[in-house]
Structure formats: C-alpha cells, structure tokens
Amino acid sequence: MPETSPGPAAPSLPPLAAQAERLIELGVHELARMPAGELRAFASAQDAGGGHGDEALLAVHPERVPASALAPLLRRGGKPGFVVTDMSDVDGFGPLDAIELTDASLYVVTGVDRGDHMSNWSPEEALPALTKEERTPLLLTEGIHWVLQQPAALERDRCFMTIGSRLRKADGALDARTPAIWISNGTGRDGRERRNAPKVGWCWWGNRHTWLGFASATSRRP
C-alpha cells in the first residue's frame, strides 16, 4: 500500500446539544418526522451522560432520513450539495454486514476521523486496515451528517470516502461502487454552476485517489 503522511487533522465537532440545534435549523427533524423536542432531549441526555470522548457525532438513522434527503442540505460557499446523476440508487446503499447499526432513530457516532493517512489507498485496501485498527467505516449518511455539522471537514484535496455503505445487487454480490463526499470541479454532468459545491458520488472498489481519505469511527451508541 502507498506511503502517506498524516496531514492536518479535520476540524473538531461542536457539543451534541449544538448539533441538535443545527439539525433542527436545517429541518432534519421534520424530514425524520420527529418533534424538535425529541432531538433536543436526546442530545442533552447524551451530553449529560458524557463518556463519548472527542469527535462525537449526532446521527439520524438512515431509514428515517436517507442520503438523498440529506445531501441537498449541504452548503459550501452558498452552493447546495447534490448527488451525482449516475447514483440515482444512492438510498439503496446500506450498512456493511459487519456493521451493527442500532434500530434507534437517533444515535451517537464516536471518535470520528477523516482518515487522511489513508489517502491514495483503495477501498479494498482500507477496509481490512480499519478493521485491524478496530475502527468502523462511516456510513454515507453519517458522513453527510458530519459535513452538515462541520462544513470545514470537507476541504480541497482533503475529502473522504464512506465505505461503510455498500449496495448489494440482486445476485447477492456487492456493487463495485463505493460512496464518497467531495467537492465538485463543475465539470461534465455536474455542470459549471456546481463548481465548488459539496458532492455525493462514488469511486470503484479497487481504485486509489490521492485526495480521498476513509472516514471512520470507534463506535455507534444508541
């Protein structure tokens, strides 16, 4: 595997109560069909309980709010996020079998890291390395939640893949596409008007990209 340098750390996340307010401001609670008070109460209880350590992320279960609904809420320089045109099946990308996702509508993802040290690795190389480190790759919806809370987590040449989400085909095999979040160059089907906008797209399972790390976490807690 290629040698890499760690690079600068991604910006820190705000407290969970502040994250709840951010989601309410964006209308995520309405998309999830839950009262704003439920979101606030959950975040407050988690903050009061503590024990999450640094980089704790508040997440809504993808079955309550899928990636297609979250992506347009992303903003960079006033431009909304979008899903690439050849990923119309984005909401079919579910958790890997090895990921135990809670049934709860709200949960906390702990120890979030952008995985800059794995830039220029392929997903095929990164997944076993993360497993060996006892880390779990982020789901696509979790990655979007992260950028909603901390837009600076997405930087030019410092973007990330979310290989915890994969699409299983009708024959049971995994689709070779792996989801990622990066910044559009405004080329091709993206359109010039989307230059510098946050972009949800995909890369091949066996391909390397120098500007994509592998976002991961230490745990998910209901």
mmCIF file of C-alpha atoms in Angstrom:
data_model
loop_
_atom_site.group_PDB
_atom_site.id
_atom_site.type_symbol
_atom_site.label_atom_id
_atom_site.label_comp_id
_atom_site.label_asym_id
_atom_site.label_seq_id
_atom_site.Cartn_x
_atom_site.Cartn_y
_atom_site.Cartn_z
ATOM 1 C CA MET A 1 0.000 0.000 0.000
ATOM 2 C CA PRO A 2 1.210 3.567 -0.697
ATOM 3 C CA GLU A 3 3.040 5.540 1.955
ATOM 4 C CA THR A 4 1.187 8.616 3.198
ATOM 5 C CA SER A 5 1.695 11.416 5.699
ATOM 6 C CA PRO A 6 -0.974 12.153 8.316
ATOM 7 C CA GLY A 7 -1.631 15.743 7.187
ATOM 8 C CA PRO A 8 -3.680 18.273 9.165
ATOM 9 C CA ALA A 9 -6.484 16.999 11.379
ATOM 10 C CA ALA A 10 -10.095 17.680 10.406
ATOM 11 C CA PRO A 11 -11.859 20.384 12.482
ATOM 12 C CA SER A 12 -13.498 19.394 15.762
ATOM 13 C CA LEU A 13 -17.232 18.887 16.208
ATOM 14 C CA PRO A 14 -19.463 21.055 18.440
ATOM 15 C CA PRO A 15 -21.262 19.601 21.506
ATOM 16 C CA LEU A 16 -24.204 17.285 20.786
ATOM 17 C CA ALA A 17 -26.764 19.840 22.019
ATOM 18 C CA ALA A 18 -25.417 22.343 19.485
ATOM 19 C CA GLN A 19 -25.547 19.651 16.808
ATOM 20 C CA ALA A 20 -29.225 19.048 17.631
ATOM 21 C CA GLU A 21 -29.974 22.734 17.144
ATOM 22 C CA ARG A 22 -28.176 22.669 13.813
ATOM 23 C CA LEU A 23 -30.286 19.738 12.596
ATOM 24 C CA ILE A 24 -33.458 21.492 13.750
ATOM 25 C CA GLU A 25 -32.392 24.667 11.943
ATOM 26 C CA LEU A 26 -31.963 22.623 8.757
ATOM 27 C CA GLY A 27 -35.352 20.911 9.203
ATOM 28 C CA VAL A 28 -33.889 17.428 9.571
ATOM 29 C CA HIS A 29 -36.300 16.646 12.433
ATOM 30 C CA GLU A 30 -39.202 17.339 10.061
ATOM 31 C CA LEU A 31 -37.724 15.051 7.412
ATOM 32 C CA ALA A 32 -37.422 12.391 10.136
ATOM 33 C CA ARG A 33 -40.993 13.045 11.288
ATOM 34 C CA MET A 34 -39.981 13.661 14.889
ATOM 35 C CA PRO A 35 -40.640 16.574 17.245
ATOM 36 C CA ALA A 36 -37.766 19.020 17.710
ATOM 37 C CA GLY A 37 -38.049 18.361 21.444
ATOM 38 C CA GLU A 38 -37.182 14.691 20.940
ATOM 39 C CA LEU A 39 -33.958 15.638 19.191
ATOM 40 C CA ARG A 40 -33.058 18.184 21.878
ATOM 41 C CA ALA A 41 -33.833 15.782 24.717
ATOM 42 C CA PHE A 42 -31.719 13.005 23.220
ATOM 43 C CA ALA A 43 -28.727 15.289 22.675
ATOM 44 C CA SER A 44 -28.987 16.812 26.154
ATOM 45 C CA ALA A 45 -29.150 13.389 27.767
ATOM 46 C CA GLN A 46 -26.108 12.240 25.817
ATOM 47 C CA ASP A 47 -24.139 15.360 26.770
ATOM 48 C CA ALA A 48 -25.128 14.905 30.418
ATOM 49 C CA GLY A 49 -24.149 11.237 30.387
ATOM 50 C CA GLY A 50 -20.756 12.010 28.841
ATOM 51 C CA GLY A 51 -18.286 9.267 28.090
ATOM 52 C CA HIS A 52 -18.276 9.853 24.341
ATOM 53 C CA GLY A 53 -14.837 11.434 24.207
ATOM 54 C CA ASP A 54 -13.790 13.769 21.433
ATOM 55 C CA GLU A 55 -15.384 13.932 17.991
ATOM 56 C CA ALA A 56 -18.856 12.630 18.862
ATOM 57 C CA LEU A 57 -21.414 12.990 16.059
ATOM 58 C CA LEU A 58 -25.204 13.059 16.404
ATOM 59 C CA ALA A 59 -26.806 10.965 13.651
ATOM 60 C CA VAL A 60 -30.331 10.215 12.483
ATOM 61 C CA HIS A 61 -30.935 6.642 11.343
ATOM 62 C CA PRO A 62 -30.757 6.413 7.519
ATOM 63 C CA GLU A 63 -34.184 4.772 7.400
ATOM 64 C CA ARG A 64 -35.619 7.961 8.928
ATOM 65 C CA VAL A 65 -33.694 10.379 6.687
ATOM 66 C CA PRO A 66 -31.859 8.857 3.680
ATOM 67 C CA ALA A 67 -28.817 10.275 1.913
ATOM 68 C CA SER A 68 -30.890 11.688 -0.959
ATOM 69 C CA ALA A 69 -32.748 13.933 1.504
ATOM 70 C CA LEU A 70 -29.638 14.993 3.454
ATOM 71 C CA ALA A 71 -27.309 15.798 0.540
ATOM 72 C CA PRO A 72 -29.184 18.946 -0.656
ATOM 73 C CA LEU A 73 -28.836 20.419 2.854
ATOM 74 C CA LEU A 74 -25.045 20.569 2.486
ATOM 75 C CA ARG A 75 -23.640 24.003 1.705
ATOM 76 C CA ARG A 76 -20.272 25.309 0.567
ATOM 77 C CA GLY A 77 -19.897 28.936 -0.456
ATOM 78 C CA GLY A 78 -23.686 29.177 -0.611
ATOM 79 C CA LYS A 79 -23.958 26.299 -3.086
ATOM 80 C CA PRO A 80 -26.155 23.315 -2.126
ATOM 81 C CA GLY A 81 -24.925 19.750 -2.094
ATOM 82 C CA PHE A 82 -26.038 17.220 -4.675
ATOM 83 C CA VAL A 83 -25.892 13.537 -5.604
ATOM 84 C CA VAL A 84 -24.251 12.640 -8.926
ATOM 85 C CA THR A 85 -26.649 11.773 -11.713
ATOM 86 C CA ASP A 86 -25.363 8.206 -12.072
ATOM 87 C CA MET A 87 -26.128 7.427 -8.433
ATOM 88 C CA SER A 88 -29.920 7.619 -8.507
ATOM 89 C CA ASP A 89 -29.920 4.466 -6.371
ATOM 90 C CA VAL A 90 -27.993 6.204 -3.562
ATOM 91 C CA ASP A 91 -30.564 5.273 -0.907
ATOM 92 C CA GLY A 92 -30.047 1.591 -1.681
ATOM 93 C CA PHE A 93 -26.529 1.743 -0.228
ATOM 94 C CA GLY A 94 -26.950 0.134 3.197
ATOM 95 C CA PRO A 95 -24.578 -0.772 6.039
ATOM 96 C CA LEU A 96 -22.000 -3.496 5.509
ATOM 97 C CA ASP A 97 -22.955 -6.802 7.125
ATOM 98 C CA ALA A 98 -20.201 -6.320 9.714
ATOM 99 C CA ILE A 99 -21.708 -3.023 10.915
ATOM 100 C CA GLU A 100 -24.196 -3.373 13.757
ATOM 101 C CA LEU A 101 -26.477 -0.381 13.304
ATOM 102 C CA THR A 102 -28.903 0.378 16.113
ATOM 103 C CA ASP A 103 -32.649 0.373 15.442
ATOM 104 C CA ALA A 104 -32.971 3.660 17.361
ATOM 105 C CA SER A 105 -33.985 6.748 15.384
ATOM 106 C CA LEU A 106 -31.101 8.727 16.918
ATOM 107 C CA TYR A 107 -27.618 7.582 17.862
ATOM 108 C CA VAL A 108 -24.106 8.870 18.502
ATOM 109 C CA VAL A 109 -21.028 8.056 16.437
ATOM 110 C CA THR A 110 -17.827 8.378 18.473
ATOM 111 C CA GLY A 111 -14.208 9.053 17.559
ATOM 112 C CA VAL A 112 -14.928 10.374 14.069
ATOM 113 C CA ASP A 113 -11.826 10.719 11.906
ATOM 114 C CA ARG A 114 -11.400 11.685 8.251
ATOM 115 C CA GLY A 115 -8.734 9.088 7.545
ATOM 116 C CA ASP A 116 -6.327 11.433 5.781
ATOM 117 C CA HIS A 117 -3.487 8.988 6.420
ATOM 118 C CA MET A 118 -5.196 6.542 4.057
ATOM 119 C CA SER A 119 -5.413 8.943 1.125
ATOM 120 C CA ASN A 120 -4.270 7.188 -2.046
ATOM 121 C CA TRP A 121 -5.438 3.830 -0.695
ATOM 122 C CA SER A 122 -8.212 1.890 -2.420
ATOM 123 C CA PRO A 123 -11.365 0.919 -0.502
ATOM 124 C CA GLU A 124 -10.242 -2.689 -0.925
ATOM 125 C CA GLU A 125 -7.027 -1.861 0.947
ATOM 126 C CA ALA A 126 -8.576 0.476 3.523
ATOM 127 C CA LEU A 127 -11.387 -1.709 4.877
ATOM 128 C CA PRO A 128 -9.213 -4.507 6.343
ATOM 129 C CA ALA A 129 -6.808 -1.897 7.744
ATOM 130 C CA LEU A 130 -9.657 -0.116 9.545
ATOM 131 C CA THR A 131 -10.932 -3.447 10.868
ATOM 132 C CA LYS A 132 -7.456 -4.274 12.190
ATOM 133 C CA GLU A 133 -7.412 -0.896 13.964
ATOM 134 C CA GLU A 134 -10.823 -1.767 15.488
ATOM 135 C CA ARG A 135 -12.430 1.140 13.705
ATOM 136 C CA THR A 136 -15.686 1.124 11.744
ATOM 137 C CA PRO A 137 -16.068 2.930 8.399
ATOM 138 C CA LEU A 138 -18.667 5.686 8.316
ATOM 139 C CA LEU A 139 -21.962 5.218 6.540
ATOM 140 C CA LEU A 140 -22.740 7.706 3.783
ATOM 141 C CA THR A 141 -25.476 9.346 5.873
ATOM 142 C CA GLU A 142 -23.055 9.667 8.795
ATOM 143 C CA GLY A 143 -20.525 11.364 6.544
ATOM 144 C CA ILE A 144 -23.171 13.826 5.377
ATOM 145 C CA HIS A 145 -24.195 14.496 8.996
ATOM 146 C CA TRP A 146 -20.552 15.247 9.768
ATOM 147 C CA VAL A 147 -20.235 17.842 6.998
ATOM 148 C CA LEU A 148 -23.598 19.377 7.980
ATOM 149 C CA GLN A 149 -22.209 19.941 11.461
ATOM 150 C CA GLN A 150 -18.677 20.886 10.424
ATOM 151 C CA PRO A 151 -18.503 22.044 6.779
ATOM 152 C CA ALA A 152 -14.747 22.590 7.132
ATOM 153 C CA ALA A 153 -14.349 18.806 7.413
ATOM 154 C CA LEU A 154 -14.595 18.868 3.607
ATOM 155 C CA GLU A 155 -11.546 20.572 2.101
ATOM 156 C CA ARG A 156 -9.959 20.721 -1.313
ATOM 157 C CA ASP A 157 -7.633 17.714 -1.578
ATOM 158 C CA ARG A 158 -8.856 16.513 1.864
ATOM 159 C CA CYS A 159 -12.173 14.791 1.211
ATOM 160 C CA PHE A 160 -13.301 11.307 2.193
ATOM 161 C CA MET A 161 -14.982 8.038 1.332
ATOM 162 C CA THR A 162 -17.759 6.407 3.377
ATOM 163 C CA ILE A 163 -17.247 2.743 2.638
ATOM 164 C CA GLY A 164 -19.495 1.567 5.471
ATOM 165 C CA SER A 165 -22.332 1.896 2.928
ATOM 166 C CA ARG A 166 -22.479 -0.590 0.055
ATOM 167 C CA LEU A 167 -25.108 -1.613 -2.461
ATOM 168 C CA ARG A 168 -25.952 -5.295 -2.718
ATOM 169 C CA LYS A 169 -27.048 -6.449 -6.164
ATOM 170 C CA ALA A 170 -29.893 -8.853 -6.927
ATOM 171 C CA ASP A 171 -27.482 -11.788 -7.140
ATOM 172 C CA GLY A 172 -26.145 -11.035 -3.644
ATOM 173 C CA ALA A 173 -22.804 -9.618 -4.784
ATOM 174 C CA LEU A 174 -21.692 -6.145 -3.709
ATOM 175 C CA ASP A 175 -21.790 -3.366 -6.280
ATOM 176 C CA ALA A 176 -18.252 -2.175 -7.103
ATOM 177 C CA ARG A 177 -19.192 1.458 -6.417
ATOM 178 C CA THR A 178 -18.232 2.885 -3.032
ATOM 179 C CA PRO A 179 -19.730 6.208 -1.819
ATOM 180 C CA ALA A 180 -17.688 9.323 -1.154
ATOM 181 C CA ILE A 181 -18.191 13.011 -0.380
ATOM 182 C CA TRP A 182 -16.021 15.586 -2.108
ATOM 183 C CA ILE A 183 -16.069 18.999 -3.779
ATOM 184 C CA SER A 184 -17.247 19.332 -7.365
ATOM 185 C CA ASN A 185 -14.980 20.804 -10.018
ATOM 186 C CA GLY A 186 -18.025 21.750 -12.065
ATOM 187 C CA THR A 187 -17.017 19.529 -14.968
ATOM 188 C CA GLY A 188 -19.017 17.033 -17.014
ATOM 189 C CA ARG A 189 -22.549 16.296 -15.900
ATOM 190 C CA ASP A 190 -22.071 18.209 -12.642
ATOM 191 C CA GLY A 191 -22.413 21.485 -14.572
ATOM 192 C CA ARG A 192 -20.332 24.641 -14.195
ATOM 193 C CA GLU A 193 -22.863 26.142 -11.815
ATOM 194 C CA ARG A 194 -21.993 23.416 -9.308
ATOM 195 C CA ARG A 195 -18.286 24.150 -9.181
ATOM 196 C CA ASN A 196 -17.129 24.069 -5.517
ATOM 197 C CA ALA A 197 -20.430 22.569 -4.326
ATOM 198 C CA PRO A 198 -20.427 19.567 -1.941
ATOM 199 C CA LYS A 199 -20.861 16.399 -3.960
ATOM 200 C CA VAL A 200 -22.021 12.889 -3.086
ATOM 201 C CA GLY A 201 -20.550 10.477 -5.585
ATOM 202 C CA TRP A 202 -18.779 7.161 -5.842
ATOM 203 C CA CYS A 203 -15.450 5.526 -6.699
ATOM 204 C CA TRP A 204 -14.567 1.995 -7.743
ATOM 205 C CA TRP A 205 -13.738 -0.538 -5.015
ATOM 206 C CA GLY A 206 -10.224 -1.143 -6.347
ATOM 207 C CA ASN A 207 -9.237 2.420 -7.288
ATOM 208 C CA ARG A 208 -6.965 4.845 -5.407
ATOM 209 C CA HIS A 209 -7.407 8.608 -5.149
ATOM 210 C CA THR A 210 -4.811 10.931 -3.621
ATOM 211 C CA TRP A 211 -7.460 13.360 -2.355
ATOM 212 C CA LEU A 212 -9.790 10.879 -0.644
ATOM 213 C CA GLY A 213 -9.269 9.528 2.861
ATOM 214 C CA PHE A 214 -11.505 6.961 4.585
ATOM 215 C CA ALA A 215 -13.780 8.366 7.272
ATOM 216 C CA SER A 216 -14.254 6.069 10.261
ATOM 217 C CA ALA A 217 -15.286 5.966 13.905
ATOM 218 C CA THR A 218 -14.651 3.965 17.061
ATOM 219 C CA SER A 219 -18.290 3.084 17.851
ATOM 220 C CA ARG A 220 -22.006 3.767 17.414
ATOM 221 C CA ARG A 221 -24.133 4.182 20.536
ATOM 222 C CA PRO A 222 -27.939 4.442 20.789
#
